[in-house]
mmCIF file of C-alpha atoms and ligand atoms in Angstrom:
data_model
loop_
_atom_site.group_PDB
_atom_site.id
_atom_site.type_symbol
_atom_site.label_atom_id
_atom_site.label_comp_id
_atom_site.label_asym_id
_atom_site.label_seq_id
_atom_site.Cartn_x
_atom_site.Cartn_y
_atom_site.Cartn_z
ATOM 1 C CA UNK A 1 -34.959 2.103 -21.522
ATOM 2 C CA UNK A 2 -37.159 4.699 -19.753
ATOM 3 C CA UNK A 3 -35.560 6.946 -17.100
ATOM 4 C CA UNK A 4 -35.412 5.282 -13.654
ATOM 5 C CA UNK A 5 -38.084 6.614 -11.369
ATOM 6 C CA UNK A 6 -36.444 8.779 -8.724
ATOM 7 C CA UNK A 7 -38.395 9.180 -5.518
ATOM 8 C CA UNK A 8 -37.253 12.651 -4.530
ATOM 9 C CA UNK A 9 -39.585 13.278 -1.625
ATOM 10 C CA UNK A 10 -39.473 10.080 0.468
ATOM 11 C CA UNK A 11 -37.784 10.219 3.874
ATOM 12 C CA UNK A 12 -36.501 6.641 4.032
ATOM 13 C CA UNK A 13 -35.430 7.057 7.637
ATOM 14 C CA UNK A 14 -38.988 7.741 8.857
ATOM 15 C CA UNK A 15 -40.927 5.021 10.647
ATOM 16 C CA UNK A 16 -43.919 5.582 8.360
ATOM 17 C CA UNK A 17 -41.854 5.050 5.219
ATOM 18 C CA UNK A 18 -40.188 1.952 6.660
ATOM 19 C CA UNK A 19 -43.491 0.414 7.738
ATOM 20 C CA UNK A 20 -45.033 1.093 4.300
ATOM 21 C CA UNK A 21 -42.002 -0.420 2.583
ATOM 22 C CA UNK A 22 -42.156 -3.531 4.788
ATOM 23 C CA UNK A 23 -45.853 -3.981 3.950
ATOM 24 C CA UNK A 24 -45.194 -3.617 0.223
ATOM 25 C CA UNK A 25 -42.117 -5.917 0.247
ATOM 26 C CA UNK A 26 -42.511 -8.381 3.147
ATOM 27 C CA UNK A 27 -40.030 -10.794 1.532
ATOM 28 C CA UNK A 28 -37.243 -8.194 1.920
ATOM 29 C CA UNK A 29 -37.735 -7.679 5.663
ATOM 30 C CA UNK A 30 -35.575 -10.570 6.994
ATOM 31 C CA UNK A 31 -32.636 -9.535 4.810
ATOM 32 C CA UNK A 32 -32.972 -5.908 5.880
ATOM 33 C CA UNK A 33 -33.084 -6.889 9.564
ATOM 34 C CA UNK A 34 -29.924 -8.982 9.152
ATOM 35 C CA UNK A 35 -28.195 -6.054 7.484
ATOM 36 C CA UNK A 36 -29.358 -3.626 10.169
ATOM 37 C CA UNK A 37 -28.011 -5.970 12.870
ATOM 38 C CA UNK A 38 -24.674 -6.420 11.129
ATOM 39 C CA UNK A 39 -24.346 -2.661 10.567
ATOM 40 C CA UNK A 40 -25.136 -1.864 14.220
ATOM 41 C CA UNK A 41 -22.403 -4.270 15.275
ATOM 42 C CA UNK A 42 -19.913 -2.758 12.787
ATOM 43 C CA UNK A 43 -20.776 0.782 13.898
ATOM 44 C CA UNK A 44 -20.053 -0.158 17.494
ATOM 45 C CA UNK A 45 -16.639 -1.512 16.528
ATOM 46 C CA UNK A 46 -15.696 1.278 14.091
ATOM 47 C CA UNK A 47 -16.461 4.771 15.293
ATOM 48 C CA UNK A 48 -15.267 6.792 12.269
ATOM 49 C CA UNK A 49 -17.232 6.533 9.045
ATOM 50 C CA UNK A 50 -14.390 5.401 6.770
ATOM 51 C CA UNK A 51 -13.439 2.500 9.058
ATOM 52 C CA UNK A 52 -17.102 1.553 9.399
ATOM 53 C CA UNK A 53 -17.759 1.624 5.664
ATOM 54 C CA UNK A 54 -14.539 -0.273 4.978
ATOM 55 C CA UNK A 55 -15.866 -3.026 7.270
ATOM 56 C CA UNK A 56 -19.208 -3.000 5.404
ATOM 57 C CA UNK A 57 -17.311 -3.404 2.131
ATOM 58 C CA UNK A 58 -15.212 -6.234 3.588
ATOM 59 C CA UNK A 59 -18.340 -8.140 4.559
ATOM 60 C CA UNK A 60 -20.153 -7.422 1.257
ATOM 61 C CA UNK A 61 -17.116 -8.172 -0.946
ATOM 62 C CA UNK A 62 -16.522 -11.512 0.767
ATOM 63 C CA UNK A 63 -20.011 -12.508 -0.390
ATOM 64 C CA UNK A 64 -19.933 -11.086 -3.908
ATOM 65 C CA UNK A 65 -17.774 -8.198 -5.237
ATOM 66 C CA UNK A 66 -20.271 -7.306 -7.970
ATOM 67 C CA UNK A 67 -23.092 -7.044 -5.464
ATOM 68 C CA UNK A 68 -20.772 -5.094 -3.139
ATOM 69 C CA UNK A 69 -20.618 -2.272 -5.710
ATOM 70 C CA UNK A 70 -24.381 -2.404 -6.175
ATOM 71 C CA UNK A 71 -24.954 -4.792 -9.106
ATOM 72 C CA UNK A 72 -27.239 -7.774 -8.585
ATOM 73 C CA UNK A 73 -26.093 -9.533 -11.779
ATOM 74 C CA UNK A 74 -23.130 -9.558 -14.132
ATOM 75 C CA UNK A 75 -25.346 -8.028 -16.827
ATOM 76 C CA UNK A 76 -26.204 -5.085 -14.579
ATOM 77 C CA UNK A 77 -22.511 -4.745 -13.584
ATOM 78 C CA UNK A 78 -21.630 -4.468 -17.280
ATOM 79 C CA UNK A 79 -24.531 -2.122 -18.031
ATOM 80 C CA UNK A 80 -23.807 0.273 -15.160
ATOM 81 C CA UNK A 81 -20.135 0.439 -16.067
ATOM 82 C CA UNK A 82 -20.968 1.136 -19.707
ATOM 83 C CA UNK A 83 -23.420 3.873 -18.759
ATOM 84 C CA UNK A 84 -20.720 5.692 -16.770
ATOM 85 C CA UNK A 85 -18.150 5.205 -19.522
ATOM 86 C CA UNK A 86 -20.395 6.291 -22.410
ATOM 87 C CA UNK A 87 -21.447 9.404 -20.505
ATOM 88 C CA UNK A 88 -17.891 10.600 -19.905
ATOM 89 C CA UNK A 89 -16.792 9.824 -23.468
ATOM 90 C CA UNK A 90 -19.808 11.730 -24.827
ATOM 91 C CA UNK A 91 -18.712 14.624 -22.627
ATOM 92 C CA UNK A 92 -15.221 14.596 -24.102
ATOM 93 C CA UNK A 93 -13.073 12.107 -22.158
ATOM 94 C CA UNK A 94 -10.249 11.562 -24.688
ATOM 95 C CA UNK A 95 -7.583 8.820 -24.774
ATOM 96 C CA UNK A 96 -4.896 11.432 -23.972
ATOM 97 C CA UNK A 97 -6.612 12.525 -20.708
ATOM 98 C CA UNK A 98 -5.688 11.548 -17.166
ATOM 99 C CA UNK A 99 -8.565 10.309 -15.022
ATOM 100 C CA UNK A 100 -8.918 9.841 -11.274
ATOM 101 C CA UNK A 101 -11.743 7.562 -10.163
ATOM 102 C CA UNK A 102 -12.714 8.039 -6.514
ATOM 103 C CA UNK A 103 -14.243 4.876 -5.013
ATOM 104 C CA UNK A 104 -13.292 2.780 -8.054
ATOM 105 C CA UNK A 105 -14.701 -0.434 -6.548
ATOM 106 C CA UNK A 106 -13.933 -3.535 -8.610
ATOM 107 C CA UNK A 107 -13.561 -1.456 -11.807
ATOM 108 C CA UNK A 108 -17.153 -1.791 -13.017
ATOM 109 C CA UNK A 109 -16.543 1.332 -15.125
ATOM 110 C CA UNK A 110 -12.807 1.485 -14.447
ATOM 111 C CA UNK A 111 -11.827 -1.330 -16.805
ATOM 112 C CA UNK A 112 -13.469 0.539 -19.677
ATOM 113 C CA UNK A 113 -11.667 3.788 -18.749
ATOM 114 C CA UNK A 114 -8.349 1.922 -18.508
ATOM 115 C CA UNK A 115 -8.919 0.347 -21.921
ATOM 116 C CA UNK A 116 -9.789 3.754 -23.449
ATOM 117 C CA UNK A 117 -6.900 5.772 -21.949
ATOM 118 C CA UNK A 118 -3.146 5.730 -22.583
ATOM 119 C CA UNK A 119 -1.023 3.519 -20.302
ATOM 120 C CA UNK A 120 -0.615 4.961 -16.805
ATOM 121 C CA UNK A 121 -3.378 7.548 -17.285
ATOM 122 C CA UNK A 122 -5.958 5.930 -14.990
ATOM 123 C CA UNK A 123 -5.776 6.206 -11.205
ATOM 124 C CA UNK A 124 -8.384 4.460 -9.060
ATOM 125 C CA UNK A 125 -8.582 5.048 -5.311
ATOM 126 C CA UNK A 126 -10.725 3.301 -2.725
ATOM 127 C CA UNK A 127 -10.945 2.886 1.062
ATOM 128 C CA UNK A 128 -11.487 -0.884 0.809
ATOM 129 C CA UNK A 129 -8.511 -3.248 0.399
ATOM 130 C CA UNK A 130 -10.950 -6.072 -0.329
ATOM 131 C CA UNK A 131 -12.612 -4.363 -3.275
ATOM 132 C CA UNK A 132 -9.188 -3.274 -4.588
ATOM 133 C CA UNK A 133 -8.148 -6.944 -4.602
ATOM 134 C CA UNK A 134 -11.281 -7.623 -6.668
ATOM 135 C CA UNK A 135 -10.295 -4.686 -8.920
ATOM 136 C CA UNK A 136 -6.933 -6.348 -9.601
ATOM 137 C CA UNK A 137 -8.777 -9.523 -10.579
ATOM 138 C CA UNK A 138 -10.899 -7.506 -13.043
ATOM 139 C CA UNK A 139 -7.691 -6.110 -14.566
ATOM 140 C CA UNK A 140 -6.389 -9.618 -15.132
ATOM 141 C CA UNK A 141 -9.717 -10.917 -16.498
ATOM 142 C CA UNK A 142 -9.907 -7.991 -18.934
ATOM 143 C CA UNK A 143 -6.244 -8.417 -19.935
ATOM 144 C CA UNK A 144 -5.394 -4.804 -19.109
ATOM 145 C CA UNK A 145 -2.075 -5.248 -17.302
ATOM 146 C CA UNK A 146 -0.168 -3.522 -20.130
ATOM 147 C CA UNK A 147 -2.134 -0.348 -19.365
ATOM 148 C CA UNK A 148 -0.390 -0.176 -15.939
ATOM 149 C CA UNK A 149 -3.222 1.583 -14.123
ATOM 150 C CA UNK A 150 -2.648 2.921 -10.607
ATOM 151 C CA UNK A 151 -4.831 1.503 -7.836
ATOM 152 C CA UNK A 152 -4.349 3.110 -4.404
ATOM 153 C CA UNK A 153 -5.798 2.421 -0.995
ATOM 154 C CA UNK A 154 -6.754 5.655 0.787
ATOM 155 C CA UNK A 155 -7.887 6.571 4.282
ATOM 156 C CA UNK A 156 -9.301 9.990 3.365
ATOM 157 C CA UNK A 157 -10.048 12.234 0.390
ATOM 158 C CA UNK A 158 -7.292 14.832 0.801
ATOM 159 C CA UNK A 159 -5.417 13.491 -2.279
ATOM 160 C CA UNK A 160 -2.200 14.560 -0.542
ATOM 161 C CA UNK A 161 -0.087 12.074 -2.526
ATOM 162 C CA UNK A 162 -1.299 13.273 -5.937
ATOM 163 C CA UNK A 163 0.210 16.142 -8.016
ATOM 164 C CA UNK A 164 -1.301 19.583 -8.659
ATOM 165 C CA UNK A 165 -3.564 20.158 -11.709
ATOM 166 C CA UNK A 166 -2.934 16.591 -12.874
ATOM 167 C CA UNK A 167 -6.338 15.133 -13.799
ATOM 168 C CA UNK A 168 -8.588 16.395 -16.586
ATOM 169 C CA UNK A 169 -11.405 14.216 -15.289
ATOM 170 C CA UNK A 170 -12.258 13.148 -11.748
ATOM 171 C CA UNK A 171 -15.150 10.712 -11.437
ATOM 172 C CA UNK A 172 -17.021 9.340 -8.416
ATOM 173 C CA UNK A 173 -20.023 7.101 -9.044
ATOM 174 C CA UNK A 174 -22.150 5.896 -6.111
ATOM 175 C CA UNK A 175 -19.599 7.102 -3.563
ATOM 176 C CA UNK A 176 -21.212 10.197 -2.042
ATOM 177 C CA UNK A 177 -24.453 8.203 -1.860
ATOM 178 C CA UNK A 178 -22.573 6.314 0.883
ATOM 179 C CA UNK A 179 -20.819 9.304 2.451
ATOM 180 C CA UNK A 180 -21.686 11.662 5.299
ATOM 181 C CA UNK A 181 -21.350 15.363 4.513
ATOM 182 C CA UNK A 182 -17.932 15.764 6.176
ATOM 183 C CA UNK A 183 -16.473 13.238 3.699
ATOM 184 C CA UNK A 184 -18.001 15.117 0.746
ATOM 185 C CA UNK A 185 -16.696 18.372 2.243
ATOM 186 C CA UNK A 186 -13.182 16.981 2.583
ATOM 187 C CA UNK A 187 -13.230 15.887 -1.054
ATOM 188 C CA UNK A 188 -14.483 19.267 -2.314
ATOM 189 C CA UNK A 189 -11.911 21.079 -0.168
ATOM 190 C CA UNK A 190 -9.053 19.278 -1.924
ATOM 191 C CA UNK A 191 -10.214 18.231 -5.397
ATOM 192 C CA UNK A 192 -9.587 21.694 -6.902
ATOM 193 C CA UNK A 193 -5.836 21.337 -6.331
ATOM 194 C CA UNK A 194 -5.490 18.139 -8.396
ATOM 195 C CA UNK A 195 -7.997 19.116 -11.118
ATOM 196 C CA UNK A 196 -6.525 20.479 -14.397
ATOM 197 C CA UNK A 197 -7.566 24.072 -15.213
ATOM 198 C CA UNK A 198 -10.011 22.823 -17.888
ATOM 199 C CA UNK A 199 -10.928 19.720 -15.898
ATOM 200 C CA UNK A 200 -14.197 18.547 -14.394
ATOM 201 C CA UNK A 201 -15.249 16.429 -11.457
ATOM 202 C CA UNK A 202 -18.487 14.435 -11.819
ATOM 203 C CA UNK A 203 -20.101 12.710 -8.885
ATOM 204 C CA UNK A 204 -23.430 10.983 -8.398
ATOM 205 C CA UNK A 205 -25.549 11.318 -5.274
ATOM 206 C CA UNK A 206 -28.921 10.229 -3.942
ATOM 207 C CA UNK A 207 -31.049 13.328 -4.355
ATOM 208 C CA UNK A 208 -33.924 14.417 -2.196
ATOM 209 C CA UNK A 209 -36.064 17.508 -2.409
ATOM 210 C CA UNK A 210 -37.353 16.845 1.114
ATOM 211 C CA UNK A 211 -35.422 16.631 4.382
ATOM 212 C CA UNK A 212 -31.892 15.257 4.112
ATOM 213 C CA UNK A 213 -31.546 11.870 5.774
ATOM 214 C CA UNK A 214 -29.557 8.663 5.958
ATOM 215 C CA UNK A 215 -30.302 4.954 6.373
ATOM 216 C CA UNK A 216 -28.010 2.687 8.448
ATOM 217 C CA UNK A 217 -25.132 5.175 7.866
ATOM 218 C CA UNK A 218 -24.870 3.376 4.500
ATOM 219 C CA UNK A 219 -27.116 5.503 2.274
ATOM 220 C CA UNK A 220 -27.193 9.303 2.401
ATOM 221 C CA UNK A 221 -29.753 11.580 0.707
ATOM 222 C CA UNK A 222 -28.834 15.212 -0.081
ATOM 223 C CA UNK A 223 -30.489 18.250 -1.582
ATOM 224 C CA UNK A 224 -28.758 19.603 -4.698
ATOM 225 C CA UNK A 225 -28.383 23.066 -3.086
ATOM 226 C CA UNK A 226 -26.430 21.613 -0.148
ATOM 227 C CA UNK A 227 -23.791 20.149 -2.450
ATOM 228 C CA UNK A 228 -23.678 23.130 -4.827
ATOM 229 C CA UNK A 229 -23.228 25.502 -1.846
ATOM 230 C CA UNK A 230 -20.523 23.283 -0.383
ATOM 231 C CA UNK A 231 -18.596 23.371 -3.669
ATOM 232 C CA UNK A 232 -18.958 27.180 -3.793
ATOM 233 C CA UNK A 233 -17.475 27.452 -0.296
ATOM 234 C CA UNK A 234 -14.358 25.833 -1.729
ATOM 235 C CA UNK A 235 -14.283 28.195 -4.729
ATOM 236 C CA UNK A 236 -15.733 25.647 -7.178
ATOM 237 C CA UNK A 237 -18.708 25.883 -9.535
ATOM 238 C CA UNK A 238 -21.212 23.026 -9.450
ATOM 239 C CA UNK A 239 -24.355 22.197 -11.384
ATOM 240 C CA UNK A 240 -26.851 19.368 -11.740
ATOM 241 C CA UNK A 241 -26.382 17.453 -15.018
ATOM 242 C CA UNK A 242 -29.789 17.433 -16.728
ATOM 243 C CA UNK A 243 -28.784 14.955 -19.442
ATOM 244 C CA UNK A 244 -27.826 12.368 -16.782
ATOM 245 C CA UNK A 245 -31.336 12.715 -15.300
ATOM 246 C CA UNK A 246 -32.710 11.238 -18.521
ATOM 247 C CA UNK A 247 -30.725 8.001 -18.127
ATOM 248 C CA UNK A 248 -32.132 4.907 -16.377
ATOM 249 C CA UNK A 249 -30.379 5.455 -13.060
ATOM 250 C CA UNK A 250 -31.735 6.256 -9.610
ATOM 251 C CA UNK A 251 -29.026 8.761 -8.669
ATOM 252 C CA UNK A 252 -28.418 12.299 -9.883
ATOM 253 C CA UNK A 253 -25.113 13.738 -11.051
ATOM 254 C CA UNK A 254 -23.341 17.013 -10.258
ATOM 255 C CA UNK A 255 -20.426 18.453 -12.248
ATOM 256 C CA UNK A 256 -17.812 20.528 -10.429
ATOM 257 C CA UNK A 257 -15.361 22.801 -12.229
ATOM 258 C CA UNK A 258 -12.981 25.634 -11.499
ATOM 259 C CA UNK A 259 -14.607 29.032 -11.924
ATOM 260 C CA UNK A 260 -18.096 29.469 -13.224
ATOM 261 C CA UNK A 261 -19.046 26.243 -15.019
ATOM 262 C CA UNK A 262 -18.099 23.795 -17.796
HETATM 263 C C1 SAM B 301 -21.232 1.471 -4.637
HETATM 264 S S1 SAM B 301 -19.521 1.248 -4.834
HETATM 265 C C2 SAM B 301 -19.275 1.944 -6.447
HETATM 266 C C3 SAM B 301 -17.946 1.557 -7.051
HETATM 267 C C4 SAM B 301 -17.667 2.165 -8.425
HETATM 268 N N1 SAM B 301 -17.637 3.604 -8.362
HETATM 269 C C5 SAM B 301 -18.684 1.682 -9.419
HETATM 270 O O1 SAM B 301 -19.508 2.470 -9.889
HETATM 271 O O2 SAM B 301 -18.669 0.487 -9.685
HETATM 272 C C6 SAM B 301 -18.821 2.504 -3.774
HETATM 273 C C7 SAM B 301 -17.310 2.396 -3.674
HETATM 274 O O3 SAM B 301 -16.819 3.568 -3.043
HETATM 275 C C8 SAM B 301 -15.883 3.214 -2.054
HETATM 276 N N2 SAM B 301 -15.899 4.299 -1.066
HETATM 277 C C9 SAM B 301 -16.864 4.593 -0.157
HETATM 278 N N3 SAM B 301 -16.522 5.680 0.542
HETATM 279 C C10 SAM B 301 -15.333 6.099 0.050
HETATM 280 C C11 SAM B 301 -14.464 7.175 0.366
HETATM 281 N N4 SAM B 301 -14.760 8.049 1.329
HETATM 282 N N5 SAM B 301 -13.304 7.306 -0.328
HETATM 283 C C12 SAM B 301 -13.001 6.419 -1.318
HETATM 284 N N6 SAM B 301 -13.774 5.369 -1.647
HETATM 285 C C13 SAM B 301 -14.930 5.221 -0.974
HETATM 286 C C14 SAM B 301 -16.355 1.862 -1.540
HETATM 287 O O4 SAM B 301 -15.343 1.146 -0.910
HETATM 288 C C15 SAM B 301 -16.837 1.229 -2.834
HETATM 289 O O5 SAM B 301 -15.820 0.546 -3.505
#
């Protein structure tokens, strides 16, 4: 499959972009307007981002858990999970490692990690109780109960209930693409404590080379430098993963490590 085309310069929040998009895809306009209306209502009821996004996930998961994590079909759910899994295994994720998945969703990739790792070595966290219920259903469907994975509901990304230097790999796919910068900052401020000395933290994000922007407080677009600088402020090294850029996926990936790089 050819690499997914990334549009790195578009400002999706601008009126011009939105009008052009509506002209190119008129059939998508009613659905977008419904979503914009629902989101405005949810934003009024939930002032902080985590509560707001949890409500978005509740509404989306009630309709379809696979679509709620961004997959339009079961085939794409399987493919996206496999892409995440294969990438980490190629980069050295071994059965003896401990892995924390931030924003694990309904275990699109998580079930493969759980299957690969020793019992008890996988920990998935998420802000949405609804998607975690769907995650438990995935565990049952995939017959992975004997692997006793941990699934925890969280309110923030301080990881205060997790031990020091515990995880060799921390993984967050399509989470910061839905997170304002203060959420990313909170994560980077605390992830170093729980990361093993030789560990790495990979996260995907929606990359722009133009102005940073957001759409409906659901989708956030960042410049690489912003995230690399933020990691440095917390004493962590970060770099864009060039080999991920070659894969058919619209987001980019950054790897964070202790010290000067992995
Ligand atoms: C697009 S889904 C991706 C799920 C999973 N990573 C995957 O690739 O299938 C984003 C997930 O991140 C969760 N999430 C969003 N913001 C979060 C946060 N600040 N902390 C933890 N989870 C978060 C959502 O509830 C949702 O389950």
